Short mmCIF file of the N, C-alpha and C atoms (twelve columns), coordinates in Angstrom:
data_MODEL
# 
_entry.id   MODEL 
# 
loop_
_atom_site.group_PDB 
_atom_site.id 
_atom_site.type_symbol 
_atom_site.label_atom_id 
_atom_site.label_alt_id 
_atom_site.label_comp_id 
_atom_site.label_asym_id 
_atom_site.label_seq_id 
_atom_site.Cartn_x 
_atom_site.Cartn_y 
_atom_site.Cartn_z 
_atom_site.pdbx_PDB_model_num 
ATOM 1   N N  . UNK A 1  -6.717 -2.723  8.993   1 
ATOM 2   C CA . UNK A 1  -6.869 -4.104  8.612   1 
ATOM 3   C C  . UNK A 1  -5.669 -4.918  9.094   1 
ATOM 4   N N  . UNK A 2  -4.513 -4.534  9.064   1 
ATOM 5   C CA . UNK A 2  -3.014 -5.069  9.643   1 
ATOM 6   C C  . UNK A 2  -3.177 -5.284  11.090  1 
ATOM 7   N N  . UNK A 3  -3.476 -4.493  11.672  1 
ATOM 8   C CA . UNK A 3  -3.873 -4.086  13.134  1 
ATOM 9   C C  . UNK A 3  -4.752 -5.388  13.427  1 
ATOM 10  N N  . UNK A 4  -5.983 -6.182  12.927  1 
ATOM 11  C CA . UNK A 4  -7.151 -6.490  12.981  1 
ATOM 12  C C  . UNK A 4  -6.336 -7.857  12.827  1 
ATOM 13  N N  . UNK A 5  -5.684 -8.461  12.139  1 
ATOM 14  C CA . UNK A 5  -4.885 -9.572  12.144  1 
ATOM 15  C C  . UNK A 5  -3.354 -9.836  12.696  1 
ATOM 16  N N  . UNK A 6  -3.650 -8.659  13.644  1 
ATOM 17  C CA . UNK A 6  -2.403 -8.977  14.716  1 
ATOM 18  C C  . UNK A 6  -0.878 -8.487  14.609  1 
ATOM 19  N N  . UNK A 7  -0.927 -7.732  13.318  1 
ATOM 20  C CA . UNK A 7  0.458  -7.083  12.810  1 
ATOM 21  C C  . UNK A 7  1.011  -5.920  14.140  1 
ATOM 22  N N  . UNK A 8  1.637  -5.334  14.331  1 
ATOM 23  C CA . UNK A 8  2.294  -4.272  15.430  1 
ATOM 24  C C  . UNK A 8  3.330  -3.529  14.622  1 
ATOM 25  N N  . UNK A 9  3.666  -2.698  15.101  1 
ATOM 26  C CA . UNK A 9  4.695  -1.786  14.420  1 
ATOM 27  C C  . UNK A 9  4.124  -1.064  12.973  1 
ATOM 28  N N  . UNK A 10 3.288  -0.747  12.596  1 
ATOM 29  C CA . UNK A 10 2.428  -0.788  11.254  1 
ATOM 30  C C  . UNK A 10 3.404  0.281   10.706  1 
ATOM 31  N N  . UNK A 11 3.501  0.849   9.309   1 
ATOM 32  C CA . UNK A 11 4.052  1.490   9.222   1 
ATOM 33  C C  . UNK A 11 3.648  2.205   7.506   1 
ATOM 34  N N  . UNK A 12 3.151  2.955   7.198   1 
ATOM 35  C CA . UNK A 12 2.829  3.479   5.406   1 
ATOM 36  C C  . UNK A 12 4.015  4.137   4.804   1 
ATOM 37  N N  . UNK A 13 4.407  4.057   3.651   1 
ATOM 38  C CA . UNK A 13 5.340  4.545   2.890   1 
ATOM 39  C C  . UNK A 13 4.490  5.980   2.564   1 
ATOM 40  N N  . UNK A 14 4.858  6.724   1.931   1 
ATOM 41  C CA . UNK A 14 4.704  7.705   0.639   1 
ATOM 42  C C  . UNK A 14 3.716  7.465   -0.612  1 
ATOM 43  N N  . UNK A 15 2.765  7.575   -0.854  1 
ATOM 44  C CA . UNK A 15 2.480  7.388   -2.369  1 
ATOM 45  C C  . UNK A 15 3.265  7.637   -3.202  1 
ATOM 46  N N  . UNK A 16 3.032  6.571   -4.357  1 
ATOM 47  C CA . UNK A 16 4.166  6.583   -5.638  1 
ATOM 48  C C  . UNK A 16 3.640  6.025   -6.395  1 
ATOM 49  N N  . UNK A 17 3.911  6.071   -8.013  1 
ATOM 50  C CA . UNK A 17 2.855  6.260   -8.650  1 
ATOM 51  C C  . UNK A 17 3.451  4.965   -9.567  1 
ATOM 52  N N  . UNK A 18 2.469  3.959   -9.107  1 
ATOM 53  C CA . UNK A 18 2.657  2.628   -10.058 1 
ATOM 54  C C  . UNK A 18 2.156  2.479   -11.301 1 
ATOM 55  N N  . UNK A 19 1.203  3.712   -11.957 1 
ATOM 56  C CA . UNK A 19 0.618  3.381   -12.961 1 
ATOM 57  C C  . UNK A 19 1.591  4.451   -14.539 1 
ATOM 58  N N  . UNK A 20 2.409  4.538   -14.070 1 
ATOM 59  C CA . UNK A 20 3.199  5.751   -14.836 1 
ATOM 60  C C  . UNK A 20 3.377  4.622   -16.337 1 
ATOM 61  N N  . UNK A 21 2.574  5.027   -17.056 1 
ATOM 62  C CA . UNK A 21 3.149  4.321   -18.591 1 
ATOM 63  C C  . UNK A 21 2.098  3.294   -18.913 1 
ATOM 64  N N  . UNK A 22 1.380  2.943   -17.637 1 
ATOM 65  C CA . UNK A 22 1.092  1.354   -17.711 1 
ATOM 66  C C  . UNK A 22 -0.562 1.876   -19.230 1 
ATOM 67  N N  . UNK A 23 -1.335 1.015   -19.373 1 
ATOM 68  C CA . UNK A 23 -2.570 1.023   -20.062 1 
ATOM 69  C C  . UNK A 23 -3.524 1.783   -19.378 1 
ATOM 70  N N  . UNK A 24 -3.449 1.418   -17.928 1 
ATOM 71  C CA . UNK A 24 -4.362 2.101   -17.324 1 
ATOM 72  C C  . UNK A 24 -4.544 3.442   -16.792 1 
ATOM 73  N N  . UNK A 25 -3.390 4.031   -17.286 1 
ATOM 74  C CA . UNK A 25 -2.582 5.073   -16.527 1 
ATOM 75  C C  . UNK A 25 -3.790 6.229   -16.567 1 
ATOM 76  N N  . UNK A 26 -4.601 6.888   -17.507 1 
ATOM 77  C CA . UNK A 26 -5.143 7.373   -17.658 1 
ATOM 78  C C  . UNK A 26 -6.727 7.370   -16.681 1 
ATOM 79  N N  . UNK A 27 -6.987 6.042   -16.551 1 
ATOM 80  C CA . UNK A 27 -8.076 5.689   -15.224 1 
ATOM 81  C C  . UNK A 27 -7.431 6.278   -13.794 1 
ATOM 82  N N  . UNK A 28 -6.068 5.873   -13.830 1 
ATOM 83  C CA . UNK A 28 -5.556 5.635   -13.055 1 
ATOM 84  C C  . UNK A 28 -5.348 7.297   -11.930 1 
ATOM 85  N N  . UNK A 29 -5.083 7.903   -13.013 1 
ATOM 86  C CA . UNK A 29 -5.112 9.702   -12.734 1 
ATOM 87  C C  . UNK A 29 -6.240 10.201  -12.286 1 
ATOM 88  N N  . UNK A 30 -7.642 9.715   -13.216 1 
ATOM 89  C CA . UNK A 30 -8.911 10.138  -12.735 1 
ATOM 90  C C  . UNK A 30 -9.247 10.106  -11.681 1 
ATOM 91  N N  . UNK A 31 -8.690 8.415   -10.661 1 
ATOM 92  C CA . UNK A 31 -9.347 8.405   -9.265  1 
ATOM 93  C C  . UNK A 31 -8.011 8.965   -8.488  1 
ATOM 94  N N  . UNK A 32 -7.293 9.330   -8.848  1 
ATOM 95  C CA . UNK A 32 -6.044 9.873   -8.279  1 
ATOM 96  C C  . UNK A 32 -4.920 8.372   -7.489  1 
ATOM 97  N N  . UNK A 33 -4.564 7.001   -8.412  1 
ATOM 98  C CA . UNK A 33 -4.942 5.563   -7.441  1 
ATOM 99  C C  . UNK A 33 -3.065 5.770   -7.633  1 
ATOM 100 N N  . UNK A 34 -2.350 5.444   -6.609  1 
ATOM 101 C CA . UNK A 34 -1.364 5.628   -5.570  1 
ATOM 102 C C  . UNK A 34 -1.416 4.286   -5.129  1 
ATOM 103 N N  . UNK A 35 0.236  3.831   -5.098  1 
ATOM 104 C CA . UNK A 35 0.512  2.673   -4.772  1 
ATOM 105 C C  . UNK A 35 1.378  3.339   -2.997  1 
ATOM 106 N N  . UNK A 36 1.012  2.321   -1.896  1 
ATOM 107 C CA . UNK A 36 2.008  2.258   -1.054  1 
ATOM 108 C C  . UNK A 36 2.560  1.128   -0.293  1 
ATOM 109 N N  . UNK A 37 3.913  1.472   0.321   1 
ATOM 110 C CA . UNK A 37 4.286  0.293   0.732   1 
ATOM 111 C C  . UNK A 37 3.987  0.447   1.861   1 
ATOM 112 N N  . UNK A 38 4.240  -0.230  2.491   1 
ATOM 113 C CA . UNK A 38 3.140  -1.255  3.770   1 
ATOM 114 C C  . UNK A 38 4.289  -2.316  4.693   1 
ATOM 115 N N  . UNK A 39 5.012  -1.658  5.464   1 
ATOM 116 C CA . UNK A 39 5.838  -2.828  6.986   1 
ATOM 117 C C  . UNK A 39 5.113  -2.853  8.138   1 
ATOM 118 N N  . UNK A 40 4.996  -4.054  8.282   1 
ATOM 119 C CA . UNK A 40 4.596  -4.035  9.981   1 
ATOM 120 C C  . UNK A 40 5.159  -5.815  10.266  1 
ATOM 121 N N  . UNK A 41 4.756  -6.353  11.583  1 
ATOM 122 C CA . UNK A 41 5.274  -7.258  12.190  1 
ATOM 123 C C  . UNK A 41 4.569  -8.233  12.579  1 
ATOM 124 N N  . UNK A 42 4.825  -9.105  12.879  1 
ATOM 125 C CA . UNK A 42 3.873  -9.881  13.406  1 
ATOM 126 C C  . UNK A 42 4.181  -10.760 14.639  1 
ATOM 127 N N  . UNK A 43 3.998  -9.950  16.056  1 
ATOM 128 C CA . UNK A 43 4.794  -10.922 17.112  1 
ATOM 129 C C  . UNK A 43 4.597  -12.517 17.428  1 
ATOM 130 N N  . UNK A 44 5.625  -12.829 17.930  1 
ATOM 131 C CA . UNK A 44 5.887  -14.199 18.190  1 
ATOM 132 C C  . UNK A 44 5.041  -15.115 19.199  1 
ATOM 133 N N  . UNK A 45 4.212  -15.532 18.173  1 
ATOM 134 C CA . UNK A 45 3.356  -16.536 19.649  1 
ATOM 135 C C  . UNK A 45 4.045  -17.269 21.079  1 
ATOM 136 N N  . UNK A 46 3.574  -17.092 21.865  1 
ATOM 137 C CA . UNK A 46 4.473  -17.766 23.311  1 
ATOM 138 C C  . UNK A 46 4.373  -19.267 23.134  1 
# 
């Protein structure tokens, strides 16, 4: 999807687990749901 709007350099972190404590935490385990971070670029129009 990054790719598709022109980003370059794309880049995924690690999963890490944003739901630790939260309310949902328990849904959250069932679908196995993993937060990641996400860099990429976006070159410079001429």
């Amino acid at each position: 999807m990054l790719a598709e709007i022109g980003f370059v350099d794309i880049q995924i972190g690690p999963p890490y687990d944003t739901f630790g404590e939260a309310r949902g935490e328990k849904k959250a385990r069932l679908f196995a749901v993993y937060g990641h971070t996400f860099m990429a670029r976006k070159p410079r129009s001429p």
